[in-house]
Amino acid sequence: MIKLNTNAQIPTSRRNMLKGSAIAGAAVLTGSLGAANQTPRPSPMPNIRMNGADLIPVQQREMAAAAPVDLSGLERVKQTLVRPPFAPAHEQVATQPPRIIEVELVVDERLMVVDEDTGASIWAMTYNGSVPGPLIIVHVGDYVELTLRSRASNQLEHNIDFHASTGALGGGALTHIYPGEETVLRWKATKPGVFTYHCAPGGAMIPYHVCHGMNGAVMVLPREGLKDGDGNALTYDDIAYIGEQDYYLPKNSDGSFKTYANAGDDYSESLDAMRTLTPTHSVFNGAVGALTGEKALHSEVGKTVLMIHNQANRDTRPHLIGGHGNYVWEAGSFSDAPQTGLETWFIRGGSAGAAMYTFEQPGVYAYVNHNLIEAALLGATAHFIVMGDWNNDLMEQVVAPHVSET
Amino acid sequence: MKRISTIRKTLSIGLGIGLVGGAIWAGWQLLAGPDLSLLPNMVSVARTDQANFYVQVDEVTVAQWNLCHAAGDCDLLLPTPNGDAAASYPATGVSFPDVQQYIAWLNKQTQHEFRLPSTQEWRDMAQEVMPEIPDPIFTDPQLSWASAYITESQISRRLLPTGSYATTAAGVRDLDGNVWEWTRDCYRGSSDPETLNRCPAFYVQGIHESVISYLVRDPARGGCAVGSPPAHLGLRLVSDDPLRP
């Protein structure tokens, strides 16, 4: 840090210093890697221009000229966010007029184990310490008032882009914060559906942060709740909130995964791994096995679960092995009638989708990304353990396996 | 023409040297006898209804395995976790055929008869350090396919150095660790063993019994597989005879 600063301009503020060191640090890493390999590839320098930051002055001018909005008549409610795969307490049908829902996200860069078996780990960038970030639930017409805070121990700049919001790069342009800072953003929920949110600091930093776990989902329910194609109400007993995360972890020459001392130390090598577009891991809720075994999801025959699947970066295709998607909002919009009776549904990278199912048989169900290579080898598997009585009408083993005559 | 004969002469000289060299190597092998430095640490263990047998104190290590690879008799070269010493970690990520290569090489080099244990022998050596078997989560016979699903929190799946777990009274280590060990017992479902000339899957033993297809090196979690598959696959050898001094 000291050496880099002597080559750069004397920092006039902590913000400038952080920016300068990030740029110089990236250059140093790229240079030393090229030398070590003896075959420097002509890969372009990562673009770490802060797109959002450039827009701040324009945004501020427009905002200064805008008519003020009076929300003083609205009730304020604090929503306590909870760790995935769980959902915050909420009403399915709104019983109150539109409100201001206050939520807090704390940016926390932390070393997380991705796969215990191999010891693979990552300096994850998280909202509230989890991958994915917590699920936020509001109704159409509500306002989300977010306090975004970055721990002083963090290394990097962060912000947030809500796909459910309107304007200023989804709020990304108005929420750039540095370690130890906080900001407050309010946006109105106008579109019903499930939507991704993610960090988007600019340039190559956007996929770098998103592929380090910095994403999550917002559910904006219609005020009257969910409906089928005929307008009949659809309700659920539980929400299973699943964030699928593709990781691109740099490897040593013997195939083992590299480890790093600090968040950001893997920047250059991560970008090289990301350029392959081939993830080393694709996992649910941050790590291999995060939703299996003792951490499996639980339900009962006759209960209805709403499975919310978020993938901020890469296409995926959830499938419930042994069950179905009774009602599926594949692209996430609750303005559209749900599709019915699906076997597998498609979640586009950069979106969230929702599927509703009522369990009819007890047992164990695997919820997978039905690219089965990703499910079995890269980690994209969750399990539901469902209690209840077996229904022989739906399925029965007529003859158990035995020695065949032929 | 001259050039061809020169080549031929060179070839025959080379062949001659090769033959002589081979004979010397074979003779040296006979004279040198077994390579006793390769003998693993073994302890005597009591066995159900039979005489004592002899069990490797530790699972075969990465260093031991890679000697077989260096000799050209094991196809698989194993990496060492975290770049630590190969001698201090168990060899994992090995399939049943891989294990057979290792045993054939070790028996050839040591002129001793090592083999995999049977499931009963493994239970005999491990019983005292095994955790309690959790109750099945489903008792309905229709759900027997799902009843082995384990939801109790068990041990970490992170691979640890040799000797990190319990030691039995007889002196066998790590039986309750997170490396599952291949046994020689075939799993054939309801088939009569005599009707099959190849075995599709074998029992592996660890803190819960499991059945693994013979080709599997890494019982990856997930997919359609129900239950908690072993974290790592390794091996520990046994013998019916004590080691020669």
mmCIF file of N, CA and C in Angstrom, chain B residues 113-164:
data_model
loop_
_atom_site.group_PDB
_atom_site.id
_atom_site.type_symbol
_atom_site.label_atom_id
_atom_site.label_comp_id
_atom_site.label_asym_id
_atom_site.label_seq_id
_atom_site.Cartn_x
_atom_site.Cartn_y
_atom_site.Cartn_z
ATOM 1 N N GLU B 113 1.068 -61.267 1.488
ATOM 2 C CA GLU B 113 -0.317 -61.283 1.001
ATOM 3 C C GLU B 113 -1.157 -60.247 1.748
ATOM 4 N N PHE B 114 -1.285 -59.080 1.156
ATOM 5 C CA PHE B 114 -2.208 -58.085 1.703
ATOM 6 C C PHE B 114 -3.502 -58.145 0.916
ATOM 7 N N ARG B 115 -4.603 -57.757 1.558
ATOM 8 C CA ARG B 115 -5.908 -57.719 0.878
ATOM 9 C C ARG B 115 -6.800 -56.705 1.582
ATOM 10 N N LEU B 116 -7.972 -56.452 0.970
ATOM 11 C CA LEU B 116 -8.969 -55.608 1.635
ATOM 12 C C LEU B 116 -9.703 -56.435 2.679
ATOM 13 N N PRO B 117 -10.196 -55.804 3.739
ATOM 14 C CA PRO B 117 -10.977 -56.553 4.728
ATOM 15 C C PRO B 117 -12.369 -56.883 4.191
ATOM 16 N N SER B 118 -13.016 -57.860 4.798
ATOM 17 C CA SER B 118 -14.443 -58.084 4.548
ATOM 18 C C SER B 118 -15.225 -57.087 5.403
ATOM 19 N N THR B 119 -16.524 -56.932 5.126
ATOM 20 C CA THR B 119 -17.326 -56.009 5.944
ATOM 21 C C THR B 119 -17.346 -56.466 7.405
ATOM 22 N N GLN B 120 -17.415 -57.809 7.614
ATOM 23 C CA GLN B 120 -17.463 -58.309 8.993
ATOM 24 C C GLN B 120 -16.140 -58.012 9.703
ATOM 25 N N GLU B 121 -15.041 -58.224 9.014
ATOM 26 C CA GLU B 121 -13.734 -57.924 9.625
ATOM 27 C C GLU B 121 -13.630 -56.439 9.969
ATOM 28 N N TRP B 122 -14.156 -55.613 9.071
ATOM 29 C CA TRP B 122 -14.083 -54.176 9.320
ATOM 30 C C TRP B 122 -14.903 -53.802 10.553
ATOM 31 N N ARG B 123 -16.103 -54.401 10.642
ATOM 32 C CA ARG B 123 -16.941 -54.127 11.821
ATOM 33 C C ARG B 123 -16.233 -54.593 13.096
ATOM 34 N N ASP B 124 -15.582 -55.747 13.001
ATOM 35 C CA ASP B 124 -14.868 -56.268 14.172
ATOM 36 C C ASP B 124 -13.808 -55.283 14.662
ATOM 37 N N MET B 125 -13.065 -54.725 13.714
ATOM 38 C CA MET B 125 -11.969 -53.844 14.139
ATOM 39 C C MET B 125 -12.472 -52.471 14.573
ATOM 40 N N ALA B 126 -13.665 -52.070 14.081
ATOM 41 C CA ALA B 126 -14.104 -50.680 14.273
ATOM 42 C C ALA B 126 -15.189 -50.494 15.326
ATOM 43 N N GLN B 127 -15.824 -51.608 15.705
ATOM 44 C CA GLN B 127 -17.032 -51.534 16.532
ATOM 45 C C GLN B 127 -16.924 -50.564 17.706
ATOM 46 N N GLU B 128 -15.808 -50.632 18.417
ATOM 47 C CA GLU B 128 -15.695 -49.848 19.654
ATOM 48 C C GLU B 128 -15.634 -48.339 19.424
ATOM 49 N N VAL B 129 -15.302 -47.896 18.217
ATOM 50 C CA VAL B 129 -15.217 -46.444 17.985
ATOM 51 C C VAL B 129 -16.357 -45.924 17.101
ATOM 52 N N MET B 130 -17.314 -46.783 16.754
ATOM 53 C CA MET B 130 -18.406 -46.342 15.882
ATOM 54 C C MET B 130 -19.443 -45.535 16.651
ATOM 55 N N PRO B 131 -19.954 -44.447 16.052
ATOM 56 C CA PRO B 131 -21.016 -43.682 16.721
ATOM 57 C C PRO B 131 -22.315 -44.484 16.700
ATOM 58 N N GLU B 132 -23.266 -44.085 17.539
ATOM 59 C CA GLU B 132 -24.573 -44.741 17.544
ATOM 60 C C GLU B 132 -25.255 -44.526 16.209
ATOM 61 N N ILE B 133 -25.937 -45.545 15.736
ATOM 62 C CA ILE B 133 -26.668 -45.415 14.468
ATOM 63 C C ILE B 133 -27.935 -44.614 14.726
ATOM 64 N N PRO B 134 -28.133 -43.498 13.991
ATOM 65 C CA PRO B 134 -29.344 -42.706 14.231
ATOM 66 C C PRO B 134 -30.589 -43.481 13.799
ATOM 67 N N ASP B 135 -31.721 -43.189 14.448
ATOM 68 C CA ASP B 135 -32.974 -43.835 14.065
ATOM 69 C C ASP B 135 -33.303 -43.459 12.624
ATOM 70 N N PRO B 136 -33.911 -44.386 11.875
ATOM 71 C CA PRO B 136 -34.307 -44.049 10.502
ATOM 72 C C PRO B 136 -35.371 -42.955 10.525
ATOM 73 N N ILE B 137 -35.329 -42.051 9.514
ATOM 74 C CA ILE B 137 -36.289 -40.940 9.533
ATOM 75 C C ILE B 137 -37.663 -41.394 9.056
ATOM 76 N N PHE B 138 -37.726 -42.499 8.281
ATOM 77 C CA PHE B 138 -39.017 -43.052 7.877
ATOM 78 C C PHE B 138 -39.082 -44.503 8.340
ATOM 79 N N THR B 139 -40.215 -44.923 8.911
ATOM 80 C CA THR B 139 -40.358 -46.312 9.337
ATOM 81 C C THR B 139 -41.307 -47.087 8.425
ATOM 82 N N ASP B 140 -42.111 -46.372 7.615
ATOM 83 C CA ASP B 140 -43.014 -47.010 6.664
ATOM 84 C C ASP B 140 -42.185 -47.870 5.693
ATOM 85 N N PRO B 141 -42.532 -49.177 5.549
ATOM 86 C CA PRO B 141 -41.768 -50.026 4.617
ATOM 87 C C PRO B 141 -41.751 -49.476 3.186
ATOM 88 N N GLN B 142 -42.821 -48.770 2.802
ATOM 89 C CA GLN B 142 -42.862 -48.184 1.461
ATOM 90 C C GLN B 142 -41.772 -47.137 1.282
ATOM 91 N N LEU B 143 -41.253 -46.660 2.393
ATOM 92 C CA LEU B 143 -40.247 -45.589 2.319
ATOM 93 C C LEU B 143 -38.857 -46.102 2.673
ATOM 94 N N SER B 144 -38.678 -47.427 2.584
ATOM 95 C CA SER B 144 -37.363 -47.965 2.923
ATOM 96 C C SER B 144 -36.281 -47.361 2.033
ATOM 97 N N TRP B 145 -36.670 -46.969 0.802
ATOM 98 C CA TRP B 145 -35.699 -46.355 -0.109
ATOM 99 C C TRP B 145 -35.173 -45.030 0.422
ATOM 100 N N ALA B 146 -35.927 -44.396 1.306
ATOM 101 C CA ALA B 146 -35.521 -43.080 1.806
ATOM 102 C C ALA B 146 -35.107 -43.114 3.266
ATOM 103 N N SER B 147 -35.245 -44.301 3.924
ATOM 104 C CA SER B 147 -35.106 -44.320 5.378
ATOM 105 C C SER B 147 -33.670 -44.124 5.854
ATOM 106 N N ALA B 148 -32.705 -44.364 4.967
ATOM 107 C CA ALA B 148 -31.302 -44.226 5.386
ATOM 108 C C ALA B 148 -30.818 -42.786 5.322
ATOM 109 N N TYR B 149 -31.711 -41.878 4.921
ATOM 110 C CA TYR B 149 -31.280 -40.491 4.793
ATOM 111 C C TYR B 149 -30.856 -39.951 6.157
ATOM 112 N N ILE B 150 -29.666 -39.421 6.194
ATOM 113 C CA ILE B 150 -29.103 -39.007 7.480
ATOM 114 C C ILE B 150 -29.197 -37.492 7.619
ATOM 115 N N THR B 151 -29.896 -37.056 8.647
ATOM 116 C CA THR B 151 -30.035 -35.621 8.848
ATOM 117 C C THR B 151 -29.329 -35.153 10.099
ATOM 118 N N GLU B 152 -28.828 -36.106 10.894
ATOM 119 C CA GLU B 152 -28.081 -35.699 12.083
ATOM 120 C C GLU B 152 -26.761 -35.074 11.638
ATOM 121 N N SER B 153 -26.350 -34.074 12.353
ATOM 122 C CA SER B 153 -25.058 -33.469 12.037
ATOM 123 C C SER B 153 -23.955 -34.476 12.369
ATOM 124 N N GLN B 154 -23.126 -34.763 11.410
ATOM 125 C CA GLN B 154 -22.047 -35.708 11.647
ATOM 126 C C GLN B 154 -20.715 -34.984 11.600
ATOM 127 N N ILE B 155 -19.660 -35.726 11.323
ATOM 128 C CA ILE B 155 -18.344 -35.084 11.366
ATOM 129 C C ILE B 155 -18.123 -34.240 10.109
ATOM 130 N N SER B 156 -17.189 -33.330 10.204
ATOM 131 C CA SER B 156 -16.825 -32.487 9.072
ATOM 132 C C SER B 156 -16.301 -33.346 7.930
ATOM 133 N N ARG B 157 -16.560 -32.903 6.701
ATOM 134 C CA ARG B 157 -16.090 -33.646 5.533
ATOM 135 C C ARG B 157 -14.684 -33.224 5.119
ATOM 136 N N ARG B 158 -14.117 -32.251 5.795
ATOM 137 C CA ARG B 158 -12.788 -31.772 5.430
ATOM 138 C C ARG B 158 -11.750 -32.859 5.719
ATOM 139 N N LEU B 159 -10.903 -33.141 4.745
ATOM 140 C CA LEU B 159 -9.895 -34.181 4.902
ATOM 141 C C LEU B 159 -8.834 -33.722 5.904
ATOM 142 N N LEU B 160 -8.574 -34.576 6.907
ATOM 143 C CA LEU B 160 -7.601 -34.229 7.948
ATOM 144 C C LEU B 160 -6.399 -35.158 7.859
ATOM 145 N N PRO B 161 -5.276 -34.767 8.458
ATOM 146 C CA PRO B 161 -4.093 -35.629 8.425
ATOM 147 C C PRO B 161 -4.350 -36.973 9.113
ATOM 148 N N THR B 162 -3.569 -37.955 8.726
ATOM 149 C CA THR B 162 -3.614 -39.279 9.343
ATOM 150 C C THR B 162 -3.466 -39.153 10.858
ATOM 151 N N GLY B 163 -4.265 -39.915 11.603
ATOM 152 C CA GLY B 163 -4.160 -39.901 13.062
ATOM 153 C C GLY B 163 -5.005 -38.848 13.740
ATOM 154 N N SER B 164 -5.925 -38.210 13.003
ATOM 155 C CA SER B 164 -6.733 -37.130 13.590
ATOM 156 C C SER B 164 -7.939 -37.642 14.365
#
